[in-house]
Amino acid sequence: MDIEETHLHCPNWTDANEEILTGPFNYLYHHPGKDFRKFMVESFNKILKVSTNDLHKIEQVIDILHCSSLLIDDVEDDALLRRGIPAAHTVYGVPITINSSNYMYFKAFEILKTLANLESFTVFNEEMLNLHRGQGLDLYWRETLTCPTEPEYCEMVMNKTGGLFRLAIRLMLSNSSIAKAYPIASSLLIKLINLFGIIYQIKDDYLNLQSDNYENNKGFCEDISEGKFSFIIIHAIRFNLNNKEVISILKQKTKDKSLKIYMLNYMQNVSNSFKYCEQTLSILTKKAESLINQIEIEFQITDRSITSDLYLILKKLASI
């Protein structure tokens, strides 16, 4: 084709070009996690009864956004491992990994366009904003060494972690006739998914510092190396604000194992932060159980098999 005629047609895009752009995304996508989000969506759908076709599209959107957000997370955290393999940006480089992630956000939006309900666009935009707000605050606290309060942390988590959970449920609500018939009950589902997000993240913070499985998949106490203000680290710092040991170690973003072990011992034996985390999870679990009970009442659910998976999700989320 003559270069002078290029402007006369729409831009040409080939499968080979597509493969180049989606390389980092596909690399991580083909090493899947536990598929928790799919199970969660299907569990809520026992109540909402979204059509199989629409539900599949919603699951696709959430899958793409989740995987794409992990690519960005690993770049921003300078992570070396994800799901037990080298992080995508260490294989493909930072620039193309960022571009691949951003590109896939819009591919998710393309799927969303096939849903009939126009409210889905508003929901998508609102929760994508929330996702970036949460991520932005988390990064700001880390980069400025600003220790948030527990309520501030939970608000951030409802956006960063809970954003995708909430997006899934809100998309389902937008495409469910049952949700429209039970508006009060539907609002309880949002409260429950917010609580699920907080429980999920607090447990994740706990396991990051305690679990051998996490060490194999992401590295030893990676939150300390990232300088992250996780729930358990926030408690350790605020336990005694006059003691600067924990925040000083965190500031270094150290990979020194002996320093990490020293910090762990402080959290285990001095601030009792691990025990506090366990107690908090227990309290939040009871709140979630109460919410599920309210949901059963408001939706007039008499068959407990409809909500049994919600209790199962809660058990999996909270168990440590």
mmCIF file with all atom_site columns, C-alpha atoms in Angstrom, residues 131-291:
data_model
loop_
_atom_site.group_PDB
_atom_site.id
_atom_site.type_symbol
_atom_site.label_atom_id
_atom_site.label_alt_id
_atom_site.label_comp_id
_atom_site.label_asym_id
_atom_site.label_entity_id
_atom_site.label_seq_id
_atom_site.pdbx_PDB_ins_code
_atom_site.Cartn_x
_atom_site.Cartn_y
_atom_site.Cartn_z
_atom_site.occupancy
_atom_site.B_iso_or_equiv
_atom_site.pdbx_formal_charge
_atom_site.auth_seq_id
_atom_site.auth_comp_id
_atom_site.auth_asym_id
_atom_site.auth_atom_id
_atom_site.pdbx_PDB_model_num
ATOM 1   C CA . LEU A 1 131 ? -10.709 1.353   42.412 1.00 0.00 ? 131 LEU A CA 1
ATOM 2   C CA . HIS A 1 132 ? -8.163  4.007   41.462 1.00 0.00 ? 132 HIS A CA 1
ATOM 3   C CA . ARG A 1 133 ? -9.049  6.172   44.459 1.00 0.00 ? 133 ARG A CA 1
ATOM 4   C CA . GLY A 1 134 ? -8.321  3.293   46.792 1.00 0.00 ? 134 GLY A CA 1
ATOM 5   C CA . GLN A 1 135 ? -5.106  2.373   45.016 1.00 0.00 ? 135 GLN A CA 1
ATOM 6   C CA . GLY A 1 136 ? -4.023  6.010   44.973 1.00 0.00 ? 136 GLY A CA 1
ATOM 7   C CA . LEU A 1 137 ? -4.467  6.463   48.717 1.00 0.00 ? 137 LEU A CA 1
ATOM 8   C CA . ASP A 1 138 ? -2.642  3.218   49.444 1.00 0.00 ? 138 ASP A CA 1
ATOM 9   C CA . LEU A 1 139 ? 0.292   4.384   47.315 1.00 0.00 ? 139 LEU A CA 1
ATOM 10  C CA . TYR A 1 140 ? 0.242   7.873   48.844 1.00 0.00 ? 140 TYR A CA 1
ATOM 11  C CA . TRP A 1 141 ? 0.461   6.524   52.384 1.00 0.00 ? 141 TRP A CA 1
ATOM 12  C CA . ARG A 1 142 ? 3.345   4.271   51.405 1.00 0.00 ? 142 ARG A CA 1
ATOM 13  C CA . GLU A 1 143 ? 5.324   6.877   49.496 1.00 0.00 ? 143 GLU A CA 1
ATOM 14  C CA . THR A 1 144 ? 4.887   9.607   52.144 1.00 0.00 ? 144 THR A CA 1
ATOM 15  C CA . LEU A 1 145 ? 5.248   7.231   55.123 1.00 0.00 ? 145 LEU A CA 1
ATOM 16  C CA . THR A 1 146 ? 1.822   8.305   56.389 1.00 0.00 ? 146 THR A CA 1
ATOM 17  C CA . CYS A 1 147 ? 0.263   5.774   58.745 1.00 0.00 ? 147 CYS A CA 1
ATOM 18  C CA . PRO A 1 148 ? -3.542  5.824   58.354 1.00 0.00 ? 148 PRO A CA 1
ATOM 19  C CA . THR A 1 149 ? -6.039  5.058   61.092 1.00 0.00 ? 149 THR A CA 1
ATOM 20  C CA . GLU A 1 150 ? -7.958  1.786   60.969 1.00 0.00 ? 150 GLU A CA 1
ATOM 21  C CA . PRO A 1 151 ? -11.181 3.503   59.766 1.00 0.00 ? 151 PRO A CA 1
ATOM 22  C CA . GLU A 1 152 ? -9.206  5.298   57.021 1.00 0.00 ? 152 GLU A CA 1
ATOM 23  C CA . TYR A 1 153 ? -7.666  1.983   56.029 1.00 0.00 ? 153 TYR A CA 1
ATOM 24  C CA . CYS A 1 154 ? -11.058 0.253   55.838 1.00 0.00 ? 154 CYS A CA 1
ATOM 25  C CA . GLU A 1 155 ? -12.445 3.077   53.682 1.00 0.00 ? 155 GLU A CA 1
ATOM 26  C CA . MET A 1 156 ? -9.486  2.674   51.337 1.00 0.00 ? 156 MET A CA 1
ATOM 27  C CA . VAL A 1 157 ? -9.959  -1.100  51.202 1.00 0.00 ? 157 VAL A CA 1
ATOM 28  C CA . MET A 1 158 ? -13.644 -0.727  50.291 1.00 0.00 ? 158 MET A CA 1
ATOM 29  C CA . ASN A 1 159 ? -12.429 1.046   47.157 1.00 0.00 ? 159 ASN A CA 1
ATOM 30  C CA . LYS A 1 160 ? -9.212  -0.779  46.314 1.00 0.00 ? 160 LYS A CA 1
ATOM 31  C CA . THR A 1 161 ? -10.205 -4.361  47.139 1.00 0.00 ? 161 THR A CA 1
ATOM 32  C CA . GLY A 1 162 ? -13.957 -4.019  47.467 1.00 0.00 ? 162 GLY A CA 1
ATOM 33  C CA . GLY A 1 163 ? -14.285 -2.035  44.238 1.00 0.00 ? 163 GLY A CA 1
ATOM 34  C CA . LEU A 1 164 ? -14.194 -5.074  41.953 1.00 0.00 ? 164 LEU A CA 1
ATOM 35  C CA . PHE A 1 165 ? -16.356 -7.100  44.336 1.00 0.00 ? 165 PHE A CA 1
ATOM 36  C CA . ARG A 1 166 ? -18.906 -4.291  44.389 1.00 0.00 ? 166 ARG A CA 1
ATOM 37  C CA . LEU A 1 167 ? -18.699 -3.771  40.623 1.00 0.00 ? 167 LEU A CA 1
ATOM 38  C CA . ALA A 1 168 ? -19.646 -7.408  40.062 1.00 0.00 ? 168 ALA A CA 1
ATOM 39  C CA . ILE A 1 169 ? -22.636 -7.251  42.395 1.00 0.00 ? 169 ILE A CA 1
ATOM 40  C CA . ARG A 1 170 ? -23.816 -3.859  41.140 1.00 0.00 ? 170 ARG A CA 1
ATOM 41  C CA . LEU A 1 171 ? -23.668 -5.081  37.532 1.00 0.00 ? 171 LEU A CA 1
ATOM 42  C CA . MET A 1 172 ? -25.754 -8.058  38.576 1.00 0.00 ? 172 MET A CA 1
ATOM 43  C CA . LEU A 1 173 ? -28.228 -5.810  40.387 1.00 0.00 ? 173 LEU A CA 1
ATOM 44  C CA . SER A 1 174 ? -28.527 -3.641  37.267 1.00 0.00 ? 174 SER A CA 1
ATOM 45  C CA . ASN A 1 175 ? -29.431 -6.677  35.196 1.00 0.00 ? 175 ASN A CA 1
ATOM 46  C CA . SER A 1 176 ? -31.722 -8.437  37.668 1.00 0.00 ? 176 SER A CA 1
ATOM 47  C CA . SER A 1 177 ? -35.502 -8.082  37.716 1.00 0.00 ? 177 SER A CA 1
ATOM 48  C CA . ILE A 1 178 ? -35.545 -9.532  41.223 1.00 0.00 ? 178 ILE A CA 1
ATOM 49  C CA . ALA A 1 179 ? -33.288 -6.733  42.475 1.00 0.00 ? 179 ALA A CA 1
ATOM 50  C CA . LYS A 1 180 ? -35.752 -4.159  41.190 1.00 0.00 ? 180 LYS A CA 1
ATOM 51  C CA . ALA A 1 181 ? -38.574 -5.868  43.079 1.00 0.00 ? 181 ALA A CA 1
ATOM 52  C CA . TYR A 1 182 ? -36.597 -5.878  46.347 1.00 0.00 ? 182 TYR A CA 1
ATOM 53  C CA . PRO A 1 183 ? -34.692 -2.554  46.525 1.00 0.00 ? 183 PRO A CA 1
ATOM 54  C CA . ILE A 1 184 ? -34.113 -2.605  50.304 1.00 0.00 ? 184 ILE A CA 1
ATOM 55  C CA . ALA A 1 185 ? -32.891 -6.187  50.249 1.00 0.00 ? 185 ALA A CA 1
ATOM 56  C CA . SER A 1 186 ? -30.626 -5.375  47.297 1.00 0.00 ? 186 SER A CA 1
ATOM 57  C CA . SER A 1 187 ? -28.967 -2.565  49.262 1.00 0.00 ? 187 SER A CA 1
ATOM 58  C CA . LEU A 1 188 ? -28.073 -5.146  51.917 1.00 0.00 ? 188 LEU A CA 1
ATOM 59  C CA . LEU A 1 189 ? -26.166 -7.115  49.277 1.00 0.00 ? 189 LEU A CA 1
ATOM 60  C CA . ILE A 1 190 ? -23.960 -4.056  48.713 1.00 0.00 ? 190 ILE A CA 1
ATOM 61  C CA . LYS A 1 191 ? -23.295 -3.789  52.452 1.00 0.00 ? 191 LYS A CA 1
ATOM 62  C CA . LEU A 1 192 ? -22.414 -7.474  52.560 1.00 0.00 ? 192 LEU A CA 1
ATOM 63  C CA . ILE A 1 193 ? -20.021 -7.275  49.634 1.00 0.00 ? 193 ILE A CA 1
ATOM 64  C CA . ASN A 1 194 ? -18.334 -4.235  51.212 1.00 0.00 ? 194 ASN A CA 1
ATOM 65  C CA . LEU A 1 195 ? -17.815 -6.285  54.357 1.00 0.00 ? 195 LEU A CA 1
ATOM 66  C CA . PHE A 1 196 ? -16.531 -9.229  52.315 1.00 0.00 ? 196 PHE A CA 1
ATOM 67  C CA . GLY A 1 197 ? -13.952 -6.898  50.750 1.00 0.00 ? 197 GLY A CA 1
ATOM 68  C CA . ILE A 1 198 ? -12.695 -5.688  54.132 1.00 0.00 ? 198 ILE A CA 1
ATOM 69  C CA . ILE A 1 199 ? -12.521 -9.224  55.546 1.00 0.00 ? 199 ILE A CA 1
ATOM 70  C CA . TYR A 1 200 ? -10.731 -10.429 52.409 1.00 0.00 ? 200 TYR A CA 1
ATOM 71  C CA . GLN A 1 201 ? -8.054  -7.738  52.659 1.00 0.00 ? 201 GLN A CA 1
ATOM 72  C CA . ILE A 1 202 ? -7.459  -8.037  56.406 1.00 0.00 ? 202 ILE A CA 1
ATOM 73  C CA . LYS A 1 203 ? -7.005  -11.778 56.019 1.00 0.00 ? 203 LYS A CA 1
ATOM 74  C CA . ASP A 1 204 ? -4.709  -11.194 53.035 1.00 0.00 ? 204 ASP A CA 1
ATOM 75  C CA . ASP A 1 205 ? -2.614  -8.806  55.143 1.00 0.00 ? 205 ASP A CA 1
ATOM 76  C CA . TYR A 1 206 ? -2.415  -11.414 57.900 1.00 0.00 ? 206 TYR A CA 1
ATOM 77  C CA . LEU A 1 207 ? -1.392  -14.240 55.580 1.00 0.00 ? 207 LEU A CA 1
ATOM 78  C CA . ASN A 1 208 ? 1.214   -12.095 53.834 1.00 0.00 ? 208 ASN A CA 1
ATOM 79  C CA . LEU A 1 209 ? 3.182   -12.102 57.084 1.00 0.00 ? 209 LEU A CA 1
ATOM 80  C CA . GLN A 1 210 ? 2.297   -15.613 58.284 1.00 0.00 ? 210 GLN A CA 1
ATOM 81  C CA . SER A 1 211 ? 1.655   -17.987 55.397 1.00 0.00 ? 211 SER A CA 1
ATOM 82  C CA . ASP A 1 212 ? 4.260   -20.289 53.831 1.00 0.00 ? 212 ASP A CA 1
ATOM 83  C CA . ASN A 1 213 ? 2.073   -20.425 50.724 1.00 0.00 ? 213 ASN A CA 1
ATOM 84  C CA . TYR A 1 214 ? 2.297   -16.641 50.359 1.00 0.00 ? 214 TYR A CA 1
ATOM 85  C CA . GLU A 1 215 ? 6.063   -16.832 50.730 1.00 0.00 ? 215 GLU A CA 1
ATOM 86  C CA . ASN A 1 216 ? 6.221   -19.303 47.842 1.00 0.00 ? 216 ASN A CA 1
ATOM 87  C CA . ASN A 1 217 ? 3.937   -17.213 45.625 1.00 0.00 ? 217 ASN A CA 1
ATOM 88  C CA . LYS A 1 218 ? 5.006   -13.645 46.427 1.00 0.00 ? 218 LYS A CA 1
ATOM 89  C CA . GLY A 1 219 ? 8.086   -13.795 48.654 1.00 0.00 ? 219 GLY A CA 1
ATOM 90  C CA . PHE A 1 220 ? 8.786   -13.663 52.400 1.00 0.00 ? 220 PHE A CA 1
ATOM 91  C CA . CYS A 1 221 ? 6.755   -10.949 54.166 1.00 0.00 ? 221 CYS A CA 1
ATOM 92  C CA . GLU A 1 222 ? 6.474   -8.971  50.939 1.00 0.00 ? 222 GLU A CA 1
ATOM 93  C CA . ASP A 1 223 ? 4.316   -6.265  52.539 1.00 0.00 ? 223 ASP A CA 1
ATOM 94  C CA . ILE A 1 224 ? 7.324   -5.223  54.635 1.00 0.00 ? 224 ILE A CA 1
ATOM 95  C CA . SER A 1 225 ? 9.552   -5.055  51.554 1.00 0.00 ? 225 SER A CA 1
ATOM 96  C CA . GLU A 1 226 ? 6.922   -2.922  49.808 1.00 0.00 ? 226 GLU A CA 1
ATOM 97  C CA . GLY A 1 227 ? 6.671   -0.561  52.785 1.00 0.00 ? 227 GLY A CA 1
ATOM 98  C CA . LYS A 1 228 ? 2.936   -1.224  52.870 1.00 0.00 ? 228 LYS A CA 1
ATOM 99  C CA . PHE A 1 229 ? 0.666   0.020   55.638 1.00 0.00 ? 229 PHE A CA 1
ATOM 100 C CA . SER A 1 230 ? -1.358  -3.175  55.972 1.00 0.00 ? 230 SER A CA 1
ATOM 101 C CA . PHE A 1 231 ? -4.001  -3.625  58.669 1.00 0.00 ? 231 PHE A CA 1
ATOM 102 C CA . ILE A 1 232 ? -1.711  -5.599  60.924 1.00 0.00 ? 232 ILE A CA 1
ATOM 103 C CA . ILE A 1 233 ? 1.231   -3.217  60.461 1.00 0.00 ? 233 ILE A CA 1
ATOM 104 C CA . ILE A 1 234 ? -0.987  -0.201  61.187 1.00 0.00 ? 234 ILE A CA 1
ATOM 105 C CA . HIS A 1 235 ? -1.970  -1.794  64.498 1.00 0.00 ? 235 HIS A CA 1
ATOM 106 C CA . ALA A 1 236 ? 1.662   -2.497  65.392 1.00 0.00 ? 236 ALA A CA 1
ATOM 107 C CA . ILE A 1 237 ? 2.667   1.111   64.687 1.00 0.00 ? 237 ILE A CA 1
ATOM 108 C CA . ARG A 1 238 ? -0.262  2.650   66.550 1.00 0.00 ? 238 ARG A CA 1
ATOM 109 C CA . PHE A 1 239 ? 0.108   0.280   69.503 1.00 0.00 ? 239 PHE A CA 1
ATOM 110 C CA . ASN A 1 240 ? 2.906   2.537   70.749 1.00 0.00 ? 240 ASN A CA 1
ATOM 111 C CA . LEU A 1 241 ? 3.481   5.692   68.710 1.00 0.00 ? 241 LEU A CA 1
ATOM 112 C CA . ASN A 1 242 ? 6.602   6.461   70.747 1.00 0.00 ? 242 ASN A CA 1
ATOM 113 C CA . ASN A 1 243 ? 8.251   3.283   69.492 1.00 0.00 ? 243 ASN A CA 1
ATOM 114 C CA . LYS A 1 244 ? 9.632   4.009   66.019 1.00 0.00 ? 244 LYS A CA 1
ATOM 115 C CA . GLU A 1 245 ? 11.092  0.565   65.312 1.00 0.00 ? 245 GLU A CA 1
ATOM 116 C CA . VAL A 1 246 ? 8.280   -0.776  63.121 1.00 0.00 ? 246 VAL A CA 1
ATOM 117 C CA . ILE A 1 247 ? 7.836   2.349   61.014 1.00 0.00 ? 247 ILE A CA 1
ATOM 118 C CA . SER A 1 248 ? 11.618  2.724   60.666 1.00 0.00 ? 248 SER A CA 1
ATOM 119 C CA . ILE A 1 249 ? 11.948  -0.812  59.300 1.00 0.00 ? 249 ILE A CA 1
ATOM 120 C CA . LEU A 1 250 ? 8.943   -0.242  57.037 1.00 0.00 ? 250 LEU A CA 1
ATOM 121 C CA . LYS A 1 251 ? 10.504  2.962   55.690 1.00 0.00 ? 251 LYS A CA 1
ATOM 122 C CA . GLN A 1 252 ? 13.528  1.026   54.431 1.00 0.00 ? 252 GLN A CA 1
ATOM 123 C CA . LYS A 1 253 ? 11.428  -1.334  52.255 1.00 0.00 ? 253 LYS A CA 1
ATOM 124 C CA . THR A 1 254 ? 13.957  -3.918  53.325 1.00 0.00 ? 254 THR A CA 1
ATOM 125 C CA . LYS A 1 255 ? 14.530  -7.364  51.890 1.00 0.00 ? 255 LYS A CA 1
ATOM 126 C CA . ASP A 1 256 ? 16.744  -8.254  54.880 1.00 0.00 ? 256 ASP A CA 1
ATOM 127 C CA . LYS A 1 257 ? 15.204  -11.387 56.398 1.00 0.00 ? 257 LYS A CA 1
ATOM 128 C CA . SER A 1 258 ? 16.608  -10.751 59.889 1.00 0.00 ? 258 SER A CA 1
ATOM 129 C CA . LEU A 1 259 ? 14.972  -7.308  60.026 1.00 0.00 ? 259 LEU A CA 1
ATOM 130 C CA . LYS A 1 260 ? 11.679  -8.774  58.864 1.00 0.00 ? 260 LYS A CA 1
ATOM 131 C CA . ILE A 1 261 ? 11.852  -11.472 61.542 1.00 0.00 ? 261 ILE A CA 1
ATOM 132 C CA . TYR A 1 262 ? 12.581  -8.821  64.194 1.00 0.00 ? 262 TYR A CA 1
ATOM 133 C CA . MET A 1 263 ? 9.508   -6.872  63.096 1.00 0.00 ? 263 MET A CA 1
ATOM 134 C CA . LEU A 1 264 ? 7.396   -10.043 63.078 1.00 0.00 ? 264 LEU A CA 1
ATOM 135 C CA . ASN A 1 265 ? 8.500   -10.881 66.618 1.00 0.00 ? 265 ASN A CA 1
ATOM 136 C CA . TYR A 1 266 ? 7.488   -7.393  67.764 1.00 0.00 ? 266 TYR A CA 1
ATOM 137 C CA . MET A 1 267 ? 4.047   -7.772  66.195 1.00 0.00 ? 267 MET A CA 1
ATOM 138 C CA . GLN A 1 268 ? 3.668   -11.268 67.622 1.00 0.00 ? 268 GLN A CA 1
ATOM 139 C CA . ASN A 1 269 ? 4.944   -10.757 71.167 1.00 0.00 ? 269 ASN A CA 1
ATOM 140 C CA . VAL A 1 270 ? 4.824   -7.036  71.973 1.00 0.00 ? 270 VAL A CA 1
ATOM 141 C CA . SER A 1 271 ? 1.962   -5.344  70.115 1.00 0.00 ? 271 SER A CA 1
ATOM 142 C CA . ASN A 1 272 ? -0.016  -8.626  69.810 1.00 0.00 ? 272 ASN A CA 1
ATOM 143 C CA . SER A 1 273 ? -1.066  -7.466  66.353 1.00 0.00 ? 273 SER A CA 1
ATOM 144 C CA . PHE A 1 274 ? -1.680  -10.950 64.975 1.00 0.00 ? 274 PHE A CA 1
ATOM 145 C CA . LYS A 1 275 ? -4.064  -11.741 67.819 1.00 0.00 ? 275 LYS A CA 1
ATOM 146 C CA . TYR A 1 276 ? -5.781  -8.387  67.322 1.00 0.00 ? 276 TYR A CA 1
ATOM 147 C CA . CYS A 1 277 ? -6.203  -9.197  63.627 1.00 0.00 ? 277 CYS A CA 1
ATOM 148 C CA . GLU A 1 278 ? -7.779  -12.559 64.485 1.00 0.00 ? 278 GLU A CA 1
ATOM 149 C CA . GLN A 1 279 ? -10.186 -10.873 66.907 1.00 0.00 ? 279 GLN A CA 1
ATOM 150 C CA . THR A 1 280 ? -11.134 -8.272  64.299 1.00 0.00 ? 280 THR A CA 1
ATOM 151 C CA . LEU A 1 281 ? -11.863 -10.964 61.719 1.00 0.00 ? 281 LEU A CA 1
ATOM 152 C CA . SER A 1 282 ? -14.067 -12.745 64.245 1.00 0.00 ? 282 SER A CA 1
ATOM 153 C CA . ILE A 1 283 ? -16.063 -9.556  64.934 1.00 0.00 ? 283 ILE A CA 1
ATOM 154 C CA . LEU A 1 284 ? -16.494 -8.784  61.232 1.00 0.00 ? 284 LEU A CA 1
ATOM 155 C CA . THR A 1 285 ? -17.527 -12.373 60.525 1.00 0.00 ? 285 THR A CA 1
ATOM 156 C CA . LYS A 1 286 ? -20.349 -12.114 63.054 1.00 0.00 ? 286 LYS A CA 1
ATOM 157 C CA . LYS A 1 287 ? -21.488 -8.863  61.399 1.00 0.00 ? 287 LYS A CA 1
ATOM 158 C CA . ALA A 1 288 ? -21.494 -10.567 58.006 1.00 0.00 ? 288 ALA A CA 1
ATOM 159 C CA . GLU A 1 289 ? -23.503 -13.505 59.353 1.00 0.00 ? 289 GLU A CA 1
ATOM 160 C CA . SER A 1 290 ? -26.064 -11.053 60.714 1.00 0.00 ? 290 SER A CA 1
ATOM 161 C CA . LEU A 1 291 ? -26.258 -9.330  57.326 1.00 0.00 ? 291 LEU A CA 1
#
